Tab-separated table of C-alpha atoms in Angstrom:
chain	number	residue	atom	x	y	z
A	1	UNK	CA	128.893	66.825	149.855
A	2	UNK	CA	126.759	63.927	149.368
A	3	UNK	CA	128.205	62.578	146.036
A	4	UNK	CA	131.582	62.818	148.356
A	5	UNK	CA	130.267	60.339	150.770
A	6	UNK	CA	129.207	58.025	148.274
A	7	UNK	CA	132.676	58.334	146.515
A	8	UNK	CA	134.453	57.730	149.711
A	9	UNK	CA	131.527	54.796	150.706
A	10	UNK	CA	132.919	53.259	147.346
A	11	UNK	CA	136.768	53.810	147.612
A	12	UNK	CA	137.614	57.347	147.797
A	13	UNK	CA	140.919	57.664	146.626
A	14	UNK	CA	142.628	54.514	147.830
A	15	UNK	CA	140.858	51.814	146.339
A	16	UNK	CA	141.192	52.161	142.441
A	17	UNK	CA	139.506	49.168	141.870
A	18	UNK	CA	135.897	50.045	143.885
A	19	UNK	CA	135.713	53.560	143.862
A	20	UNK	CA	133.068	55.074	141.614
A	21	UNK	CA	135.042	57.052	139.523
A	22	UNK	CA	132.660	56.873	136.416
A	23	UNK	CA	130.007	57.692	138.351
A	24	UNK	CA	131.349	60.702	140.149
A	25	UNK	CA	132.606	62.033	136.520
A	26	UNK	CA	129.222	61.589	134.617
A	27	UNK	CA	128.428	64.680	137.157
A	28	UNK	CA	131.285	66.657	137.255
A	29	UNK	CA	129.414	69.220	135.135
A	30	UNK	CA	126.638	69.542	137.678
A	31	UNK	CA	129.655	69.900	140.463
A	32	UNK	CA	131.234	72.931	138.788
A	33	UNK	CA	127.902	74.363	138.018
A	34	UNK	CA	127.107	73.924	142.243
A	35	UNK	CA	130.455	75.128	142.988
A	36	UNK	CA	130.406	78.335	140.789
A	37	UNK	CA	127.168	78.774	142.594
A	38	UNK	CA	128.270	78.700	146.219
A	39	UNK	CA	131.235	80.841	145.373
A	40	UNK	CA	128.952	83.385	143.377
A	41	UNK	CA	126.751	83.921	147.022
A	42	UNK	CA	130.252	84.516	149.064
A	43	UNK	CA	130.313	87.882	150.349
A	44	UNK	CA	134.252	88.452	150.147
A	45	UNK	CA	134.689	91.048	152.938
A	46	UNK	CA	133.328	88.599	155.376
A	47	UNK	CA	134.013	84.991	153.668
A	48	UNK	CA	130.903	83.542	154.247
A	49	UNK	CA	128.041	82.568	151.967
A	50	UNK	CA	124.726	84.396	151.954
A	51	UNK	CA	121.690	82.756	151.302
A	52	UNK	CA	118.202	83.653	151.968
A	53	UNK	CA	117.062	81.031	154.486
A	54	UNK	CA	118.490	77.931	155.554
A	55	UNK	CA	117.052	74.403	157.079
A	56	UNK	CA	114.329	75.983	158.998
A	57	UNK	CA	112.894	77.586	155.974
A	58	UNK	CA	112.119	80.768	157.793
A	59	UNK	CA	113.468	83.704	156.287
A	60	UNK	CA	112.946	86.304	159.309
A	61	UNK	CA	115.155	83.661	161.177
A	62	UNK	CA	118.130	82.661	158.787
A	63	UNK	CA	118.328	85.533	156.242
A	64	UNK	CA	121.852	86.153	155.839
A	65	UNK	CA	125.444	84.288	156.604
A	66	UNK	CA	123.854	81.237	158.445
A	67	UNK	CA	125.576	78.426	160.352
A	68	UNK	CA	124.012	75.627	159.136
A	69	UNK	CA	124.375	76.663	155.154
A	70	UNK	CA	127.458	77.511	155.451
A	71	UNK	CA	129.083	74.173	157.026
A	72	UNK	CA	126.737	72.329	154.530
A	73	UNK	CA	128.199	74.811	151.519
A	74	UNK	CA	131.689	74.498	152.726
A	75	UNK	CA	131.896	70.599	153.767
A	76	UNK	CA	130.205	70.569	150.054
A	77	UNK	CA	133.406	72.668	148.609
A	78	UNK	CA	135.965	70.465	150.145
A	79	UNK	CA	134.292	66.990	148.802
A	80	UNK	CA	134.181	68.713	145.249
A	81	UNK	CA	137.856	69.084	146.256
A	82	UNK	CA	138.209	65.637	146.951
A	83	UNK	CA	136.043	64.224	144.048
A	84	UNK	CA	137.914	66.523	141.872
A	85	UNK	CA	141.362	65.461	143.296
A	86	UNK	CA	140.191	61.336	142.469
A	87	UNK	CA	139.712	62.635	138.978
A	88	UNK	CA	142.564	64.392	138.417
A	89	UNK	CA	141.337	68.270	138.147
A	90	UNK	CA	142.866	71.033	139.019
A	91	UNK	CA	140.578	72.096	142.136
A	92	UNK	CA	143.263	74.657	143.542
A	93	UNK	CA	141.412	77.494	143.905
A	94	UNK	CA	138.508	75.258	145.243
A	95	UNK	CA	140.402	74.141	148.120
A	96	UNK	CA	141.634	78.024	149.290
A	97	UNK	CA	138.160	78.957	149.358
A	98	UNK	CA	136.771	76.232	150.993
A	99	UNK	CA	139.217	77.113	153.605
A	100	UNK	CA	138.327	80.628	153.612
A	101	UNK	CA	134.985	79.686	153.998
A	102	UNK	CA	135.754	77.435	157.202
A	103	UNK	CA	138.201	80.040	159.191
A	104	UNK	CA	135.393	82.676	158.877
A	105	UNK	CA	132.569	80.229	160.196
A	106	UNK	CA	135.152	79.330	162.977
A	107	UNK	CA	135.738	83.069	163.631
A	108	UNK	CA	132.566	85.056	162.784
A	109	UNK	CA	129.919	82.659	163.734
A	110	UNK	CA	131.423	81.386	166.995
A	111	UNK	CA	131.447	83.883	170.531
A	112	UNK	CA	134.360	83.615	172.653
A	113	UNK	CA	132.312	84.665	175.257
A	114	UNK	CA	129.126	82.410	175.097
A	115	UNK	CA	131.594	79.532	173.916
A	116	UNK	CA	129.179	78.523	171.460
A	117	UNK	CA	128.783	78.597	167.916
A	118	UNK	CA	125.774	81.610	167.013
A	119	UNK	CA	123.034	81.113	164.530
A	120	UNK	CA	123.311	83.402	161.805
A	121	UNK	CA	124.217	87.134	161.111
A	122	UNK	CA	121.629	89.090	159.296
A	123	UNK	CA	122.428	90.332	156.041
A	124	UNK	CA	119.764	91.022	153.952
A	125	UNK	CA	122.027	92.041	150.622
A	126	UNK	CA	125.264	89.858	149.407
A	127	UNK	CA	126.470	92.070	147.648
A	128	UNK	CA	126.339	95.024	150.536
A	129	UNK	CA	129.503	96.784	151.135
A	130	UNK	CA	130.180	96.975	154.079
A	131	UNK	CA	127.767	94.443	155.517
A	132	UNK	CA	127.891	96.905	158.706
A	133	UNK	CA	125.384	99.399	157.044
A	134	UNK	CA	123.157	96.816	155.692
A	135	UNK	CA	119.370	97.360	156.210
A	136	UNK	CA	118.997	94.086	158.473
A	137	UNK	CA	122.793	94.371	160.296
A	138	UNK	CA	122.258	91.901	163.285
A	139	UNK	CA	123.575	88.832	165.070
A	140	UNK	CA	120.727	85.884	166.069
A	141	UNK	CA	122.615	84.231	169.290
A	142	UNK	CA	119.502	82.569	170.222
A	143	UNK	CA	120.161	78.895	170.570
A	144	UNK	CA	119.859	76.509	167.842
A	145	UNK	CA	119.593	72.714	167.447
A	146	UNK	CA	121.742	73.540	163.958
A	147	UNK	CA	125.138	75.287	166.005
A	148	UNK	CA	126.433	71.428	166.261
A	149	UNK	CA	126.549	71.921	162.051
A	150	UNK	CA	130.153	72.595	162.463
A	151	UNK	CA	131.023	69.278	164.072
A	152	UNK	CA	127.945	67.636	161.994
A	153	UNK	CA	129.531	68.385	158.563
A	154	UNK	CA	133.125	67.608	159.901
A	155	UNK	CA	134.583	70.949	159.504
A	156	UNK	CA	135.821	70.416	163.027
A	157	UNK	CA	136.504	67.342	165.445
A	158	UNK	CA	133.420	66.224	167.866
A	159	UNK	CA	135.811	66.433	170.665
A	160	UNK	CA	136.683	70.270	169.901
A	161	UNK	CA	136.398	72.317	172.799
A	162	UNK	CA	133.943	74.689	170.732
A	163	UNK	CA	131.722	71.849	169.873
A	164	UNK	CA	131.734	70.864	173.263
A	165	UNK	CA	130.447	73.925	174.927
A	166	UNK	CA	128.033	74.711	171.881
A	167	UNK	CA	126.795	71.030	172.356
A	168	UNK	CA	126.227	71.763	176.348
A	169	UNK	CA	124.451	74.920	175.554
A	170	UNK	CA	121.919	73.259	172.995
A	171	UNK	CA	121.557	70.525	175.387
A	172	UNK	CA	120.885	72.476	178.214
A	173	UNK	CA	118.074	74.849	176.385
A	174	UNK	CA	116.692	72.948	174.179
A	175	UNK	CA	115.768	69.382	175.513
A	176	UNK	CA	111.825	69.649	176.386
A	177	UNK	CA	111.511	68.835	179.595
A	178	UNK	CA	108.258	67.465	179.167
A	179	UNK	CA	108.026	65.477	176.365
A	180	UNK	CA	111.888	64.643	175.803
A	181	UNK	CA	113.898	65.329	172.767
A	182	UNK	CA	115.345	67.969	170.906
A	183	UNK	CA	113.763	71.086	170.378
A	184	UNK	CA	114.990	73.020	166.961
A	185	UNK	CA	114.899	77.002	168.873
A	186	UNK	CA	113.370	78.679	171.426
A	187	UNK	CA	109.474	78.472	171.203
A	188	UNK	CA	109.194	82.146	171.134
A	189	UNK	CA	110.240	82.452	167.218
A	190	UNK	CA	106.830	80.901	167.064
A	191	UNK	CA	106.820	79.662	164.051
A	192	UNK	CA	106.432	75.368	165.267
A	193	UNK	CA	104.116	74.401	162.222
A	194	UNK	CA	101.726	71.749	164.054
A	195	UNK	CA	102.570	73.112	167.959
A	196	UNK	CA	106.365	73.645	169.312
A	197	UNK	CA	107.801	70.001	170.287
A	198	UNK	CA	111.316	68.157	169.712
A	199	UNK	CA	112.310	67.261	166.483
A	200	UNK	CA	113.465	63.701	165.423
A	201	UNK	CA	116.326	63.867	163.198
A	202	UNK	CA	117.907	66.789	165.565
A	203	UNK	CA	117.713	64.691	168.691
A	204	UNK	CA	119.415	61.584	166.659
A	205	UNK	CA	122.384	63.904	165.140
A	206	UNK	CA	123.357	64.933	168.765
A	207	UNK	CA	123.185	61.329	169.838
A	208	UNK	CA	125.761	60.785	167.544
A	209	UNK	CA	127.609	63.273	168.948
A	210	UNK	CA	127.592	61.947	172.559
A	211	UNK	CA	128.363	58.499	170.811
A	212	UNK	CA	131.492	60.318	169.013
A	213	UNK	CA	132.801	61.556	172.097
A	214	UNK	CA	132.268	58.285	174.398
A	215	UNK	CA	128.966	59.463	176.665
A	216	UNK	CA	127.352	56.618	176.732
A	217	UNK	CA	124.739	57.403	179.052
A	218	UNK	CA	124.076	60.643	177.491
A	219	UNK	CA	123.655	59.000	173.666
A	220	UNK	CA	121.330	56.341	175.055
A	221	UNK	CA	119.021	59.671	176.181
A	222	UNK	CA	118.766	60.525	173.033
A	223	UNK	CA	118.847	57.409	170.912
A	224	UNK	CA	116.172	55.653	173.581
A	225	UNK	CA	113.754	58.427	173.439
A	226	UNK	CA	113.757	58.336	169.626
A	227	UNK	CA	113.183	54.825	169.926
A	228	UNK	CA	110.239	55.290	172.503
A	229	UNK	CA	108.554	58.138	169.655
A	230	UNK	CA	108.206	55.463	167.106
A	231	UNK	CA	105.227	54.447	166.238
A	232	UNK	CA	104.648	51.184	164.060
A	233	UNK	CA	108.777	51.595	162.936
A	234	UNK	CA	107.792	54.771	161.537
A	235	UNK	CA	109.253	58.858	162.944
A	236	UNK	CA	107.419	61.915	162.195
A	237	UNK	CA	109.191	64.842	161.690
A	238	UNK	CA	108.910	65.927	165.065
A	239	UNK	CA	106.142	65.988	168.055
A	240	UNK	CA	104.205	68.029	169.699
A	241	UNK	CA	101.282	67.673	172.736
A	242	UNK	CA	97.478	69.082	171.626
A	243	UNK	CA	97.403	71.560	173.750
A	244	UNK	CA	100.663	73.125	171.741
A	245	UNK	CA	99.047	72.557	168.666
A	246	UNK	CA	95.960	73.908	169.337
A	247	UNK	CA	97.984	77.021	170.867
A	248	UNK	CA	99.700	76.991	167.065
A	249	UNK	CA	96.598	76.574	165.105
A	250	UNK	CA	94.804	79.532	167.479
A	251	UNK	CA	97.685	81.753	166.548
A	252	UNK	CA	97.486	80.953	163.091
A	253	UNK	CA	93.843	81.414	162.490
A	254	UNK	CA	93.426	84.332	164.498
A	255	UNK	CA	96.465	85.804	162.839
A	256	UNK	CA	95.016	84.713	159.271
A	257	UNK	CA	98.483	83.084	158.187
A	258	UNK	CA	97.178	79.534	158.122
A	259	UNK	CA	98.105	78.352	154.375
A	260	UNK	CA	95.499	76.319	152.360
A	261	UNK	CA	98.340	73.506	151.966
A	262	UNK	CA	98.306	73.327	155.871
A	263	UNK	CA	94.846	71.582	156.167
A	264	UNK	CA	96.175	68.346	155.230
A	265	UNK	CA	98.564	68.172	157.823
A	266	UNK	CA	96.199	69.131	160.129
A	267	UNK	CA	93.826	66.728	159.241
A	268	UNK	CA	96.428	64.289	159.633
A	269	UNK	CA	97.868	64.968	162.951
A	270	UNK	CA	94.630	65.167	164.092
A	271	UNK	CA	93.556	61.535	162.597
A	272	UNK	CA	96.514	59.727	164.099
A	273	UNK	CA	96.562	56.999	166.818
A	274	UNK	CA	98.725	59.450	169.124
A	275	UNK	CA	95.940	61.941	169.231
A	276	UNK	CA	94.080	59.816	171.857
A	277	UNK	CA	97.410	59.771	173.895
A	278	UNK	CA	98.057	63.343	173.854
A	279	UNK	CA	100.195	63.883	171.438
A	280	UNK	CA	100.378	65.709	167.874
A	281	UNK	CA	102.889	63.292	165.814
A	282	UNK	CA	103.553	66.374	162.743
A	283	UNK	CA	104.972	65.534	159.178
A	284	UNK	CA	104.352	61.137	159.776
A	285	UNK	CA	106.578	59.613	158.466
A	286	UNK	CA	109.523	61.873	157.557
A	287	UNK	CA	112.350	60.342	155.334
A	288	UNK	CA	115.161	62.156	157.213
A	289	UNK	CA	114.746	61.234	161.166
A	290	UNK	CA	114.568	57.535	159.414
A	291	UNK	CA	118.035	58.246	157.919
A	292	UNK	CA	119.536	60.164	161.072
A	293	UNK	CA	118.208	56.716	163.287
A	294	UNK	CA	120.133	54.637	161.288
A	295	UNK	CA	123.082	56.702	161.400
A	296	UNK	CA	123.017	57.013	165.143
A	297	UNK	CA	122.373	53.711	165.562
A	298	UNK	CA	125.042	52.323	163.280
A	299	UNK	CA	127.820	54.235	164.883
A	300	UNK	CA	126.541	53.902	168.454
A	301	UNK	CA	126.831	49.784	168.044
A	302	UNK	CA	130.393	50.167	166.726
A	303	UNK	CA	131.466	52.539	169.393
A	304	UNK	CA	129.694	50.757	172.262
A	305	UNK	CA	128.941	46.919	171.528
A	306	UNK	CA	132.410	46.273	169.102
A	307	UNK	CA	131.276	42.332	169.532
């Protein structure tokens, strides 16, 4: 997916003269290699690929056919499509299961009912057959910052109706009401390393949504308060208060599941400037909230100030 976006960055396929062929092709091996990977975890009764956890890194959560690794695994089968198209390979059979892939996140991982996009369905084997009597057959329809991935990997258009309603929903149950921003999921999965509090890059991807879609009022929300969480030009991961992360580190201890390679960060929230202010600023400074800023920000001055 991301060797796509630098293809198309550099030409894509209409400018023979800037795009990055060379580049792209000194990789092709490594693009068959990820694609034969992604196809190997597709469970073919239900078209989806299975993985083991997903961009919480919480197994208990995300073990199974979940949203957010699947539109990142199929927007990634469709740009190996179109890299391999710019190089002139036959890529076929890539393209009809890409598309595979997309229907059934369209159709299995979306409710009708809720009008939302769902987190994940449990599967705990690949390979089981069917998935019905698997030992962990479930749905997880609690809401999730990562049921925008559809939209956010361009599998389907900002302005679908889908998007909207799953956007509304996140919005809606996820937005701490009191220290702004984007929470990731509910704070009873409590598992919020450093105290539950809204995350960064989250809050900037569904800025760009409200930017994609024309709400102006509603991406400044989300684009200011980002802004107003910076401290010295520099985003943590995401925030917290002290009171949830001394809530977090009681549960922790008392629980003995506080990892060795935790102290650090503790030490470190606990060390910065925010401390004195009230707040726990967790994982500072985070690459990715940096890169989601500048995204948000990029298209939100195209769509709003053209001048």
């Amino acid at each position: 997916y991301a060797l796509n976006q630098y293809l198309k960055a550099t030409g894509g396929l209409f400018f023979d003269t800037l795009a990055d062929r060379a580049f792209c092709l000194q990789y092709w091996e490594a693009i068959e290699k990820a694609v034969d990977f992604i196809l190997q975890n597709k469970n073919d009764e239900i078209n989806l690929i299975h993985t083991i956890n997903s961009i919480h890194e919480y197994p208990a959560y995300e073990h199974g056919f979940e949203i957010y690794a699947n539109s990142t695994c199929c927007a990634g089968l469709f740009g190996a499509v179109e890299i391999g198209e710019a190089l002139n390979k036959d890529v076929e059979e890539w393209r009809e299961q890409a598309e595979l892939v997309r229907q059934s996140i369209l159709e299995r991982l979306y409710s009708p009912r809720r009008r939302s996009f769902i987190k994940c369905i449990r599967v705990k084997y690949k390979s089981s057959d069917p998935i019905g009597y698997d030992a962990f057959a479930s749905s997880v329809i609690d809401v999730d910052a990562v049921e925008y991935a559809p939209a956010h990997f361009g599998l389907i258009k900002e302005t679908d109706l889908r998007n909207i309603k799953t956007v509304q929903r996140i919005n809606k149950m996820l937005w701490d009401e009191e220290l702004g921003g984007l929470n990731r999921y509910p704070e009873l999965w409590d598992r919020n390393n450093g105290g539950y509090g809204p995350w960064l890059h989250f809050t900037c991807q569904l800025s760009n949504h409200y930017t994609a879609i024309g709400d102006q009022d509603m991406a400044d929300k989300y684009l200011g308060w980002v802004v107003e969480m910076a401290h010295e030009n520099l985003l943590p991961e995401h925030i917290s208060t002290v009171e949830r992360f001394e809530m977090w580190l009681e549960d922790y201890t008392n629980a003995k599941i506080l990892r060795d390679s935790k102290l650090t960060m503790i030490e470190n929230i606990r060390s910065h400037p925010k401390w004195k202010e009230g707040f726990a600023y967790v994982t500072m400074p985070l690459i990715w909230p940096h890169a989601e800023f500048i995204r948000a920000y990029t298209n939100y001055k195209h769509k709003f100030y053209t001048d």
